[in-house]
mmCIF file of C-alpha atoms in Angstrom:
data_model
loop_
_atom_site.group_PDB
_atom_site.id
_atom_site.type_symbol
_atom_site.label_atom_id
_atom_site.label_comp_id
_atom_site.label_asym_id
_atom_site.label_seq_id
_atom_site.Cartn_x
_atom_site.Cartn_y
_atom_site.Cartn_z
ATOM 1 C CA MET A 1 39.656 58.227 21.847
ATOM 2 C CA ILE A 2 38.719 54.578 21.981
ATOM 3 C CA ARG A 3 40.866 52.263 20.034
ATOM 4 C CA ARG A 4 39.711 49.398 17.864
ATOM 5 C CA LYS A 5 41.096 46.889 20.335
ATOM 6 C CA GLN A 6 38.917 48.364 23.058
ATOM 7 C CA PHE A 7 35.771 47.873 20.871
ATOM 8 C CA LYS A 8 36.558 44.164 20.522
ATOM 9 C CA THR A 9 37.059 43.704 24.191
ATOM 10 C CA GLN A 10 33.904 45.641 25.026
ATOM 11 C CA GLY A 11 31.820 43.415 22.695
ATOM 12 C CA VAL A 12 30.735 45.933 20.051
ATOM 13 C CA TYR A 13 32.161 44.171 16.989
ATOM 14 C CA PRO A 14 30.897 40.662 17.854
ATOM 15 C CA LYS A 15 27.370 42.012 18.364
ATOM 16 C CA LEU A 16 27.504 43.907 15.093
ATOM 17 C CA LYS A 17 28.782 40.820 13.245
ATOM 18 C CA SER A 18 25.997 38.732 14.741
ATOM 19 C CA ILE A 19 23.338 41.205 13.636
ATOM 20 C CA ILE A 20 24.751 41.390 10.102
ATOM 21 C CA TYR A 21 24.937 37.564 9.800
ATOM 22 C CA ARG A 22 21.392 37.151 11.043
ATOM 23 C CA THR A 23 20.090 39.763 8.619
ATOM 24 C CA LEU A 24 21.878 38.161 5.676
ATOM 25 C CA LEU A 25 20.649 34.696 6.655
ATOM 26 C CA LEU A 26 17.074 35.925 6.975
ATOM 27 C CA ALA A 27 17.252 37.613 3.560
ATOM 28 C CA LEU A 28 18.670 34.454 1.976
ATOM 29 C CA LEU A 29 15.977 32.238 3.517
ATOM 30 C CA THR A 30 13.238 34.636 2.423
ATOM 31 C CA ALA A 31 14.546 34.576 -1.150
ATOM 32 C CA MET A 32 14.693 30.757 -1.162
ATOM 33 C CA VAL A 33 11.123 30.432 0.122
ATOM 34 C CA SER A 34 9.899 32.931 -2.456
ATOM 35 C CA VAL A 35 11.550 31.015 -5.322
ATOM 36 C CA ALA A 36 10.205 27.684 -4.033
ATOM 37 C CA ALA A 37 6.678 29.115 -3.816
ATOM 38 C CA GLN A 38 6.882 30.403 -7.400
ATOM 39 C CA ASP A 39 8.060 27.006 -8.643
ATOM 40 C CA ALA A 40 5.237 25.266 -6.795
ATOM 41 C CA ASP A 41 2.672 27.650 -8.316
ATOM 42 C CA GLU A 42 3.991 26.958 -11.816
ATOM 43 C CA LEU A 43 3.840 23.175 -11.317
ATOM 44 C CA ASP A 44 0.367 23.109 -9.767
ATOM 45 C CA ASP A 45 -2.173 21.954 -12.353
ATOM 46 C CA GLY A 46 -5.055 21.909 -9.924
ATOM 47 C CA PRO A 47 -6.581 19.102 -7.904
ATOM 48 C CA VAL A 48 -6.584 15.582 -9.295
ATOM 49 C CA ASP A 49 -10.016 13.938 -9.511
ATOM 50 C CA HIS A 50 -9.680 10.281 -8.502
ATOM 51 C CA THR A 51 -13.419 9.675 -8.664
ATOM 52 C CA SER A 52 -13.789 9.900 -12.430
ATOM 53 C CA GLU A 53 -15.307 6.966 -14.270
ATOM 54 C CA GLU A 54 -12.287 6.665 -16.564
ATOM 55 C CA GLN A 55 -9.959 5.203 -13.938
ATOM 56 C CA PRO A 56 -11.753 3.570 -11.014
ATOM 57 C CA LEU A 57 -9.607 3.067 -7.964
ATOM 58 C CA ALA A 58 -8.914 -0.478 -6.894
ATOM 59 C CA ARG A 59 -10.209 -1.389 -3.478
ATOM 60 C CA TYR A 60 -8.872 -4.275 -1.431
ATOM 61 C CA VAL A 61 -10.914 -6.523 0.811
ATOM 62 C CA ASP A 62 -8.839 -8.414 3.352
ATOM 63 C CA LEU A 63 -10.373 -11.787 4.198
ATOM 64 C CA GLN A 64 -9.742 -12.118 7.908
ATOM 65 C CA PRO A 65 -8.731 -14.189 9.782
ATOM 66 C CA GLU A 66 -5.835 -15.630 7.811
ATOM 67 C CA PHE A 67 -6.209 -19.127 6.389
ATOM 68 C CA VAL A 68 -4.570 -22.062 8.171
ATOM 69 C CA LEU A 69 -5.409 -25.265 6.308
ATOM 70 C CA ASN A 70 -4.295 -28.785 5.768
ATOM 71 C CA TYR A 71 -3.981 -29.725 2.115
ATOM 72 C CA GLY A 72 -2.748 -32.346 -0.291
ATOM 73 C CA ARG A 73 -3.998 -35.684 -1.534
ATOM 74 C CA ASP A 74 -0.854 -37.753 -1.098
ATOM 75 C CA GLY A 75 -1.712 -39.065 2.379
ATOM 76 C CA ARG A 76 0.890 -36.905 4.107
ATOM 77 C CA VAL A 77 -0.355 -34.165 6.439
ATOM 78 C CA ARG A 78 0.693 -30.780 5.068
ATOM 79 C CA PHE A 79 -0.221 -27.347 6.318
ATOM 80 C CA LEU A 80 -0.618 -23.979 4.684
ATOM 81 C CA ARG A 81 -0.896 -20.497 6.149
ATOM 82 C CA MET A 82 -1.779 -17.513 3.989
ATOM 83 C CA GLU A 83 -3.548 -14.214 3.837
ATOM 84 C CA VAL A 84 -5.946 -13.467 0.985
ATOM 85 C CA ASN A 85 -6.933 -10.062 -0.385
ATOM 86 C CA LEU A 86 -9.646 -9.563 -2.987
ATOM 87 C CA VAL A 87 -9.412 -6.749 -5.534
ATOM 88 C CA THR A 88 -12.560 -4.867 -6.500
ATOM 89 C CA SER A 89 -13.541 -1.490 -7.888
ATOM 90 C CA GLY A 90 -16.615 0.627 -7.768
ATOM 91 C CA PRO A 91 -18.238 2.223 -4.778
ATOM 92 C CA ASP A 92 -20.184 -0.828 -3.621
ATOM 93 C CA GLY A 93 -17.768 -3.649 -4.547
ATOM 94 C CA ALA A 94 -16.048 -3.806 -1.156
ATOM 95 C CA ALA A 95 -19.354 -3.857 0.713
ATOM 96 C CA ILE A 96 -20.682 -6.691 -1.472
ATOM 97 C CA LEU A 97 -17.526 -8.768 -1.049
ATOM 98 C CA ASN A 98 -17.526 -8.222 2.724
ATOM 99 C CA HIS A 99 -21.161 -9.291 2.878
ATOM 100 C CA HIS A 100 -20.434 -12.529 0.973
ATOM 101 C CA SER A 101 -17.070 -13.226 2.631
ATOM 102 C CA PRO A 102 -18.193 -16.486 4.333
ATOM 103 C CA THR A 103 -19.032 -18.065 0.966
ATOM 104 C CA LEU A 104 -15.882 -16.657 -0.631
ATOM 105 C CA ARG A 105 -13.792 -18.143 2.195
ATOM 106 C CA HIS A 106 -15.573 -21.465 1.664
ATOM 107 C CA ILE A 107 -14.622 -21.439 -2.041
ATOM 108 C CA ILE A 108 -10.978 -20.838 -1.112
ATOM 109 C CA VAL A 109 -10.930 -23.563 1.535
ATOM 110 C CA LEU A 110 -12.448 -26.201 -0.767
ATOM 111 C CA ASN A 111 -10.076 -25.436 -3.635
ATOM 112 C CA ILE A 112 -6.909 -25.312 -1.543
ATOM 113 C CA SER A 113 -7.750 -28.351 0.578
ATOM 114 C CA ASP A 114 -8.176 -30.411 -2.583
ATOM 115 C CA ALA A 115 -5.027 -29.107 -4.313
ATOM 116 C CA PRO A 116 -2.053 -31.481 -4.560
ATOM 117 C CA HIS A 117 1.258 -30.433 -3.027
ATOM 118 C CA ALA A 118 2.921 -30.316 -6.453
ATOM 119 C CA GLU A 119 0.420 -27.684 -7.584
ATOM 120 C CA LEU A 120 0.927 -25.411 -4.575
ATOM 121 C CA ASN A 121 4.687 -25.863 -4.622
ATOM 122 C CA THR A 122 5.165 -24.234 -8.047
ATOM 123 C CA THR A 123 4.450 -20.721 -9.243
ATOM 124 C CA ASP A 124 2.510 -21.942 -12.268
ATOM 125 C CA GLY A 125 0.438 -24.231 -10.071
ATOM 126 C CA ARG A 126 -0.448 -21.375 -7.723
ATOM 127 C CA ARG A 127 -1.437 -19.233 -10.721
ATOM 128 C CA GLU A 128 -3.755 -21.974 -12.006
ATOM 129 C CA LEU A 129 -5.257 -22.403 -8.542
ATOM 130 C CA ARG A 130 -5.757 -18.641 -8.251
ATOM 131 C CA GLN A 131 -7.516 -18.549 -11.646
ATOM 132 C CA ARG A 132 -9.779 -21.454 -10.660
ATOM 133 C CA ILE A 133 -10.723 -19.757 -7.371
ATOM 134 C CA LEU A 134 -11.255 -16.429 -9.131
ATOM 135 C CA SER A 135 -13.553 -18.037 -11.690
ATOM 136 C CA GLU A 136 -15.675 -19.711 -8.997
ATOM 137 C CA MET A 137 -15.888 -16.485 -6.986
ATOM 138 C CA ARG A 138 -16.952 -14.487 -10.026
ATOM 139 C CA ASP A 139 -19.631 -17.049 -10.881
ATOM 140 C CA PHE A 140 -20.992 -16.951 -7.327
ATOM 141 C CA ILE A 141 -20.998 -13.133 -7.030
ATOM 142 C CA ARG A 142 -22.552 -12.804 -10.503
ATOM 143 C CA SER A 143 -25.352 -15.207 -9.509
ATOM 144 C CA GLU A 144 -26.016 -13.181 -6.338
ATOM 145 C CA THR A 145 -25.681 -9.619 -7.597
ATOM 146 C CA GLY A 146 -25.817 -9.747 -11.379
ATOM 147 C CA ALA A 147 -22.296 -8.320 -11.737
ATOM 148 C CA SER A 148 -18.824 -9.673 -11.114
ATOM 149 C CA HIS A 149 -17.254 -7.498 -8.434
ATOM 150 C CA VAL A 150 -14.148 -9.661 -7.960
ATOM 151 C CA GLU A 151 -11.375 -8.394 -10.209
ATOM 152 C CA GLY A 152 -8.498 -10.292 -8.664
ATOM 153 C CA ILE A 153 -7.135 -12.349 -5.805
ATOM 154 C CA LEU A 154 -3.854 -11.714 -4.039
ATOM 155 C CA PHE A 155 -2.202 -14.424 -1.952
ATOM 156 C CA SER A 156 0.148 -12.913 0.600
ATOM 157 C CA ASN A 157 2.290 -14.389 3.340
ATOM 158 C CA LEU A 158 1.996 -17.856 1.850
ATOM 159 C CA VAL A 159 3.764 -20.478 3.975
ATOM 160 C CA LEU A 160 3.724 -24.172 3.011
ATOM 161 C CA GLN A 161 4.823 -26.933 5.360
#
């Protein structure tokens, strides 16, 4: 007759424990995956259509390279570095803005080069400058294409010196 102590030393109980733990763990994981799949099926309302005419997606046109300009009318040499992104929507808006990017860059350069330091140094001044540039861009694009494809301008990484 083999005693219980002999089973432990021969490795029968540890193997049996390991098999039982693995089986229980596998059953628990299977149950968790099944519950998660049911919850996901209940929450799924189907695919979302982002191409509907109700909510057009905004597209961004990055005017590259970044702008490095001198500006100001006070006689002191000041420099500005910034990146500009244009906001458009519609399937052909980005292509139109990319095509006319040299003229759009020209509009930005002329307006910023002529802006006084006091205007660029304040948030309200930058907003007014942005509105002025946006208005000129819309007028130009409207004269070229018949529609205004520029919905907004974003100044990013603006550094004044």
